[in-house]
């Protein structure tokens, strides 16, 4: 079988690749569109959530959705 997850990036680099890449990729990997991801980040920030010293809020959300 051919490997599916072939990105050399991890962490925030991988999330950034999803956010700036082809729109179908973020939907395929996380199950939501770029717009929905951004709205979730905005809502989480409004509710007081934030990233930590080593993990951004975007990474946390991507891990949860993955």
mmCIF file of N, CA, C and O in Angstrom:
data_model
loop_
_atom_site.group_PDB
_atom_site.id
_atom_site.type_symbol
_atom_site.label_atom_id
_atom_site.label_comp_id
_atom_site.label_asym_id
_atom_site.label_seq_id
_atom_site.Cartn_x
_atom_site.Cartn_y
_atom_site.Cartn_z
ATOM 1 N N UNK A 1 0.820 -1.199 0.000
ATOM 2 C CA UNK A 1 0.000 0.000 0.000
ATOM 3 C C UNK A 1 0.869 1.270 0.000
ATOM 4 O O UNK A 1 1.949 1.288 0.578
ATOM 5 N N UNK A 2 0.361 2.279 -0.636
ATOM 6 C CA UNK A 2 1.059 3.561 -0.708
ATOM 7 C C UNK A 2 0.726 4.398 0.530
ATOM 8 O O UNK A 2 -0.442 4.511 0.904
ATOM 9 N N UNK A 3 1.737 5.005 1.179
ATOM 10 C CA UNK A 3 1.487 5.819 2.365
ATOM 11 C C UNK A 3 0.557 6.993 2.048
ATOM 12 O O UNK A 3 0.647 7.593 0.973
ATOM 13 N N UNK A 4 -0.336 7.305 2.971
ATOM 14 C CA UNK A 4 -1.310 8.384 2.779
ATOM 15 C C UNK A 4 -0.808 9.686 3.393
ATOM 16 O O UNK A 4 -0.905 10.739 2.798
ATOM 17 N N UNK A 5 -0.299 9.629 4.609
ATOM 18 C CA UNK A 5 0.178 10.818 5.317
ATOM 19 C C UNK A 5 1.661 10.993 5.027
ATOM 20 O O UNK A 5 2.504 10.395 5.683
ATOM 21 N N UNK A 6 1.962 11.828 4.051
ATOM 22 C CA UNK A 6 3.345 11.951 3.602
ATOM 23 C C UNK A 6 3.948 13.326 3.869
ATOM 24 O O UNK A 6 5.049 13.604 3.418
ATOM 25 N N UNK A 7 3.248 14.193 4.580
ATOM 26 C CA UNK A 7 3.788 15.521 4.865
ATOM 27 C C UNK A 7 5.024 15.401 5.749
ATOM 28 O O UNK A 7 5.051 14.659 6.717
ATOM 29 N N UNK A 8 6.045 16.181 5.404
ATOM 30 C CA UNK A 8 7.264 16.201 6.223
ATOM 31 C C UNK A 8 7.086 17.106 7.430
ATOM 32 O O UNK A 8 7.936 17.144 8.310
ATOM 33 N N UNK A 9 5.976 17.820 7.457
ATOM 34 C CA UNK A 9 5.727 18.772 8.535
ATOM 35 C C UNK A 9 4.971 18.121 9.684
ATOM 36 O O UNK A 9 4.272 17.136 9.512
ATOM 37 N N UNK A 10 5.096 18.721 10.855
ATOM 38 C CA UNK A 10 4.315 18.289 12.007
ATOM 39 C C UNK A 10 3.931 19.524 12.800
ATOM 40 O O UNK A 10 4.433 20.618 12.545
ATOM 41 N N UNK A 11 3.049 19.363 13.742
ATOM 42 C CA UNK A 11 2.659 20.472 14.601
ATOM 43 C C UNK A 11 2.067 21.632 13.830
ATOM 44 O O UNK A 11 1.256 21.453 12.916
ATOM 45 N N UNK A 12 2.486 22.836 14.202
ATOM 46 C CA UNK A 12 1.916 24.031 13.599
ATOM 47 C C UNK A 12 2.216 24.104 12.104
ATOM 48 O O UNK A 12 1.385 24.595 11.336
ATOM 49 N N UNK A 13 3.352 23.588 11.671
ATOM 50 C CA UNK A 13 3.670 23.577 10.243
ATOM 51 C C UNK A 13 2.644 22.799 9.448
ATOM 52 O O UNK A 13 2.216 23.216 8.367
ATOM 53 N N UNK A 14 2.196 21.668 9.980
ATOM 54 C CA UNK A 14 1.179 20.849 9.318
ATOM 55 C C UNK A 14 -0.157 21.577 9.281
ATOM 56 O O UNK A 14 -0.846 21.587 8.257
ATOM 57 N N UNK A 15 -0.524 22.214 10.393
ATOM 58 C CA UNK A 15 -1.780 22.962 10.444
ATOM 59 C C UNK A 15 -1.732 24.107 9.439
ATOM 60 O O UNK A 15 -2.689 24.340 8.703
ATOM 61 N N UNK A 16 -0.622 24.819 9.392
ATOM 62 C CA UNK A 16 -0.468 25.920 8.443
ATOM 63 C C UNK A 16 -0.551 25.414 7.006
ATOM 64 O O UNK A 16 -1.161 26.059 6.150
ATOM 65 N N UNK A 17 0.020 24.257 6.751
ATOM 66 C CA UNK A 17 -0.070 23.642 5.421
ATOM 67 C C UNK A 17 -1.531 23.366 5.065
ATOM 68 O O UNK A 17 -1.956 23.593 3.934
ATOM 69 N N UNK A 18 -2.310 22.884 6.028
ATOM 70 C CA UNK A 18 -3.729 22.632 5.791
ATOM 71 C C UNK A 18 -4.483 23.935 5.522
ATOM 72 O O UNK A 18 -5.339 24.002 4.645
ATOM 73 N N UNK A 19 -4.171 24.968 6.299
ATOM 74 C CA UNK A 19 -4.892 26.233 6.184
ATOM 75 C C UNK A 19 -4.557 26.996 4.910
ATOM 76 O O UNK A 19 -5.388 27.760 4.413
ATOM 77 N N UNK A 20 -3.367 26.801 4.379
ATOM 78 C CA UNK A 20 -2.959 27.554 3.189
ATOM 79 C C UNK A 20 -2.985 26.711 1.926
ATOM 80 O O UNK A 20 -2.771 27.234 0.829
ATOM 81 N N UNK A 21 -3.245 25.434 2.069
ATOM 82 C CA UNK A 21 -3.237 24.532 0.914
ATOM 83 C C UNK A 21 -4.591 24.450 0.225
ATOM 84 O O UNK A 21 -5.470 25.296 0.399
ATOM 85 N N UNK A 22 -4.762 23.418 -0.539
ATOM 86 C CA UNK A 22 -5.996 23.187 -1.293
ATOM 87 C C UNK A 22 -7.180 23.054 -0.331
ATOM 88 O O UNK A 22 -7.082 22.347 0.679
ATOM 89 N N UNK A 23 -8.290 23.724 -0.626
ATOM 90 C CA UNK A 23 -9.456 23.700 0.285
ATOM 91 C C UNK A 23 -9.993 22.298 0.584
ATOM 92 O O UNK A 23 -10.500 22.050 1.673
ATOM 93 N N UNK A 24 -9.863 21.393 -0.367
ATOM 94 C CA UNK A 24 -10.368 20.031 -0.125
ATOM 95 C C UNK A 24 -9.505 19.274 0.882
ATOM 96 O O UNK A 24 -9.975 18.346 1.523
ATOM 97 N N UNK A 25 -8.251 19.662 1.016
ATOM 98 C CA UNK A 25 -7.345 18.927 1.912
ATOM 99 C C UNK A 25 -7.738 19.081 3.373
ATOM 100 O O UNK A 25 -7.759 18.106 4.124
ATOM 101 N N UNK A 26 -8.056 20.306 3.802
ATOM 102 C CA UNK A 26 -8.440 20.499 5.207
ATOM 103 C C UNK A 26 -9.739 19.762 5.497
ATOM 104 O O UNK A 26 -9.898 19.161 6.547
ATOM 105 N N UNK A 27 -10.653 19.764 4.532
ATOM 106 C CA UNK A 27 -11.914 19.037 4.722
ATOM 107 C C UNK A 27 -11.657 17.538 4.807
ATOM 108 O O UNK A 27 -12.243 16.841 5.636
ATOM 109 N N UNK A 28 -10.762 17.043 3.991
ATOM 110 C CA UNK A 28 -10.440 15.617 3.999
ATOM 111 C C UNK A 28 -9.760 15.212 5.310
ATOM 112 O O UNK A 28 -10.088 14.186 5.901
ATOM 113 N N UNK A 29 -8.810 16.015 5.777
ATOM 114 C CA UNK A 29 -8.041 15.671 6.974
ATOM 115 C C UNK A 29 -8.808 15.923 8.272
ATOM 116 O O UNK A 29 -8.714 15.141 9.211
ATOM 117 N N UNK A 30 -9.543 17.045 8.341
ATOM 118 C CA UNK A 30 -10.185 17.426 9.606
ATOM 119 C C UNK A 30 -11.709 17.340 9.582
ATOM 120 O O UNK A 30 -12.349 17.468 10.615
ATOM 121 N N UNK A 31 -12.276 17.170 8.400
ATOM 122 C CA UNK A 31 -13.726 17.027 8.303
ATOM 123 C C UNK A 31 -14.495 18.333 8.333
ATOM 124 O O UNK A 31 -15.717 18.317 8.443
ATOM 125 N N UNK A 32 -13.786 19.456 8.260
ATOM 126 C CA UNK A 32 -14.449 20.766 8.238
ATOM 127 C C UNK A 32 -13.776 21.636 7.179
ATOM 128 O O UNK A 32 -12.628 21.413 6.812
ATOM 129 N N UNK A 33 -14.507 22.633 6.706
ATOM 130 C CA UNK A 33 -13.932 23.573 5.741
ATOM 131 C C UNK A 33 -13.025 24.568 6.462
ATOM 132 O O UNK A 33 -13.055 24.690 7.690
ATOM 133 N N UNK A 34 -12.258 25.299 5.689
ATOM 134 C CA UNK A 34 -11.391 26.347 6.245
ATOM 135 C C UNK A 34 -12.237 27.374 6.996
ATOM 136 O O UNK A 34 -11.876 27.819 8.093
ATOM 137 N N UNK A 35 -13.382 27.735 6.411
ATOM 138 C CA UNK A 35 -14.276 28.706 7.052
ATOM 139 C C UNK A 35 -14.735 28.217 8.423
ATOM 140 O O UNK A 35 -14.704 28.964 9.400
ATOM 141 N N UNK A 36 -15.169 26.969 8.505
ATOM 142 C CA UNK A 36 -15.650 26.411 9.772
ATOM 143 C C UNK A 36 -14.511 26.349 10.790
ATOM 144 O O UNK A 36 -14.701 26.669 11.969
ATOM 145 N N UNK A 37 -13.323 25.963 10.345
ATOM 146 C CA UNK A 37 -12.160 25.924 11.237
ATOM 147 C C UNK A 37 -11.909 27.312 11.825
ATOM 148 O O UNK A 37 -11.730 27.462 13.030
ATOM 149 N N UNK A 38 -11.912 28.339 10.967
ATOM 150 C CA UNK A 38 -11.704 29.712 11.441
ATOM 151 C C UNK A 38 -12.790 30.152 12.415
ATOM 152 O O UNK A 38 -12.503 30.808 13.415
ATOM 153 N N UNK A 39 -14.023 29.793 12.133
ATOM 154 C CA UNK A 39 -15.131 30.148 13.029
ATOM 155 C C UNK A 39 -14.987 29.457 14.379
ATOM 156 O O UNK A 39 -15.264 30.058 15.422
ATOM 157 N N UNK A 40 -14.574 28.199 14.370
ATOM 158 C CA UNK A 40 -14.360 27.480 15.628
ATOM 159 C C UNK A 40 -13.242 28.132 16.446
ATOM 160 O O UNK A 40 -13.376 28.298 17.664
ATOM 161 N N UNK A 41 -12.150 28.526 15.786
ATOM 162 C CA UNK A 41 -11.051 29.203 16.480
ATOM 163 C C UNK A 41 -11.545 30.511 17.086
ATOM 164 O O UNK A 41 -11.258 30.813 18.262
ATOM 165 N N UNK A 42 -12.298 31.284 16.325
ATOM 166 C CA UNK A 42 -12.841 32.559 16.819
ATOM 167 C C UNK A 42 -13.730 32.329 18.031
ATOM 168 O O UNK A 42 -13.620 33.042 19.037
ATOM 169 N N UNK A 43 -14.600 31.337 17.959
ATOM 170 C CA UNK A 43 -15.509 31.037 19.065
ATOM 171 C C UNK A 43 -14.741 30.573 20.300
ATOM 172 O O UNK A 43 -15.029 31.013 21.417
ATOM 173 N N UNK A 44 -13.771 29.705 20.102
ATOM 174 C CA UNK A 44 -12.977 29.223 21.234
ATOM 175 C C UNK A 44 -12.225 30.368 21.911
ATOM 176 O O UNK A 44 -12.169 30.446 23.135
ATOM 177 N N UNK A 45 -11.660 31.266 21.118
ATOM 178 C CA UNK A 45 -10.958 32.435 21.690
ATOM 179 C C UNK A 45 -11.930 33.313 22.471
ATOM 180 O O UNK A 45 -11.616 33.795 23.552
ATOM 181 N N UNK A 46 -13.112 33.516 21.905
ATOM 182 C CA UNK A 46 -14.131 34.328 22.572
ATOM 183 C C UNK A 46 -14.548 33.707 23.904
ATOM 184 O O UNK A 46 -14.876 34.414 24.856
ATOM 185 N N UNK A 47 -14.505 32.395 23.984
ATOM 186 C CA UNK A 47 -14.870 31.685 25.214
ATOM 187 C C UNK A 47 -13.706 31.597 26.206
ATOM 188 O O UNK A 47 -13.836 31.004 27.266
ATOM 189 N N UNK A 48 -12.559 32.161 25.823
ATOM 190 C CA UNK A 48 -11.436 32.215 26.746
ATOM 191 C C UNK A 48 -10.356 31.167 26.559
ATOM 192 O O UNK A 48 -9.417 31.094 27.333
ATOM 193 N N UNK A 49 -10.487 30.341 25.531
ATOM 194 C CA UNK A 49 -9.467 29.322 25.275
ATOM 195 C C UNK A 49 -8.281 29.944 24.559
ATOM 196 O O UNK A 49 -8.421 30.920 23.838
ATOM 197 N N UNK A 50 -7.130 29.365 24.771
ATOM 198 C CA UNK A 50 -5.928 29.861 24.102
ATOM 199 C C UNK A 50 -4.937 28.716 23.953
ATOM 200 O O UNK A 50 -5.123 27.628 24.495
ATOM 201 N N UNK A 51 -3.877 28.996 23.224
ATOM 202 C CA UNK A 51 -2.810 28.019 23.078
ATOM 203 C C UNK A 51 -1.961 28.008 24.337
ATOM 204 O O UNK A 51 -2.132 28.827 25.243
ATOM 205 N N UNK A 52 -1.063 27.073 24.385
ATOM 206 C CA UNK A 52 -0.128 27.007 25.506
ATOM 207 C C UNK A 52 1.242 27.463 25.012
ATOM 208 O O UNK A 52 1.390 27.883 23.872
ATOM 209 N N UNK A 53 2.227 27.337 25.849
ATOM 210 C CA UNK A 53 3.571 27.752 25.483
ATOM 211 C C UNK A 53 4.100 26.956 24.291
ATOM 212 O O UNK A 53 4.839 27.469 23.464
ATOM 213 N N UNK A 54 3.697 25.703 24.176
ATOM 214 C CA UNK A 54 4.254 24.855 23.130
ATOM 215 C C UNK A 54 3.251 24.375 22.078
ATOM 216 O O UNK A 54 3.655 23.801 21.063
ATOM 217 N N UNK A 55 1.948 24.611 22.300
ATOM 218 C CA UNK A 55 0.929 24.150 21.356
ATOM 219 C C UNK A 55 -0.073 25.279 21.113
ATOM 220 O O UNK A 55 -0.685 25.778 22.054
ATOM 221 N N UNK A 56 -0.231 25.663 19.849
ATOM 222 C CA UNK A 56 -1.174 26.734 19.525
ATOM 223 C C UNK A 56 -2.611 26.231 19.629
ATOM 224 O O UNK A 56 -2.868 25.019 19.588
ATOM 225 N N UNK A 57 -3.533 27.153 19.721
ATOM 226 C CA UNK A 57 -4.947 26.789 19.750
ATOM 227 C C UNK A 57 -5.338 26.091 18.445
ATOM 228 O O UNK A 57 -6.123 25.143 18.452
ATOM 229 N N UNK A 58 -4.761 26.538 17.343
ATOM 230 C CA UNK A 58 -5.043 25.908 16.050
ATOM 231 C C UNK A 58 -4.594 24.445 16.046
ATOM 232 O O UNK A 58 -5.317 23.574 15.546
ATOM 233 N N UNK A 59 -3.437 24.174 16.625
ATOM 234 C CA UNK A 59 -2.974 22.781 16.722
ATOM 235 C C UNK A 59 -3.902 21.958 17.601
ATOM 236 O O UNK A 59 -4.244 20.816 17.267
ATOM 237 N N UNK A 60 -4.309 22.525 18.730
ATOM 238 C CA UNK A 60 -5.207 21.806 19.643
ATOM 239 C C UNK A 60 -6.505 21.436 18.943
ATOM 240 O O UNK A 60 -7.000 20.313 19.071
ATOM 241 N N UNK A 61 -7.079 22.402 18.194
ATOM 242 C CA UNK A 61 -8.329 22.134 17.490
ATOM 243 C C UNK A 61 -8.123 21.082 16.397
ATOM 244 O O UNK A 61 -8.942 20.179 16.251
ATOM 245 N N UNK A 62 -7.025 21.188 15.669
ATOM 246 C CA UNK A 62 -6.750 20.207 14.606
ATOM 247 C C UNK A 62 -6.607 18.799 15.188
ATOM 248 O O UNK A 62 -7.121 17.838 14.627
ATOM 249 N N UNK A 63 -5.928 18.683 16.327
ATOM 250 C CA UNK A 63 -5.783 17.378 16.993
ATOM 251 C C UNK A 63 -7.148 16.837 17.390
ATOM 252 O O UNK A 63 -7.459 15.661 17.194
ATOM 253 N N UNK A 64 -7.989 17.708 17.949
ATOM 254 C CA UNK A 64 -9.332 17.284 18.366
ATOM 255 C C UNK A 64 -10.161 16.812 17.167
ATOM 256 O O UNK A 64 -10.818 15.775 17.230
ATOM 257 N N UNK A 65 -10.098 17.553 16.072
ATOM 258 C CA UNK A 65 -10.910 17.221 14.896
ATOM 259 C C UNK A 65 -10.376 16.002 14.141
ATOM 260 O O UNK A 65 -11.138 15.292 13.510
ATOM 261 N N UNK A 66 -9.069 15.801 14.216
ATOM 262 C CA UNK A 66 -8.464 14.714 13.457
ATOM 263 C C UNK A 66 -8.942 13.368 13.962
ATOM 264 O O UNK A 66 -9.284 12.493 13.270
#
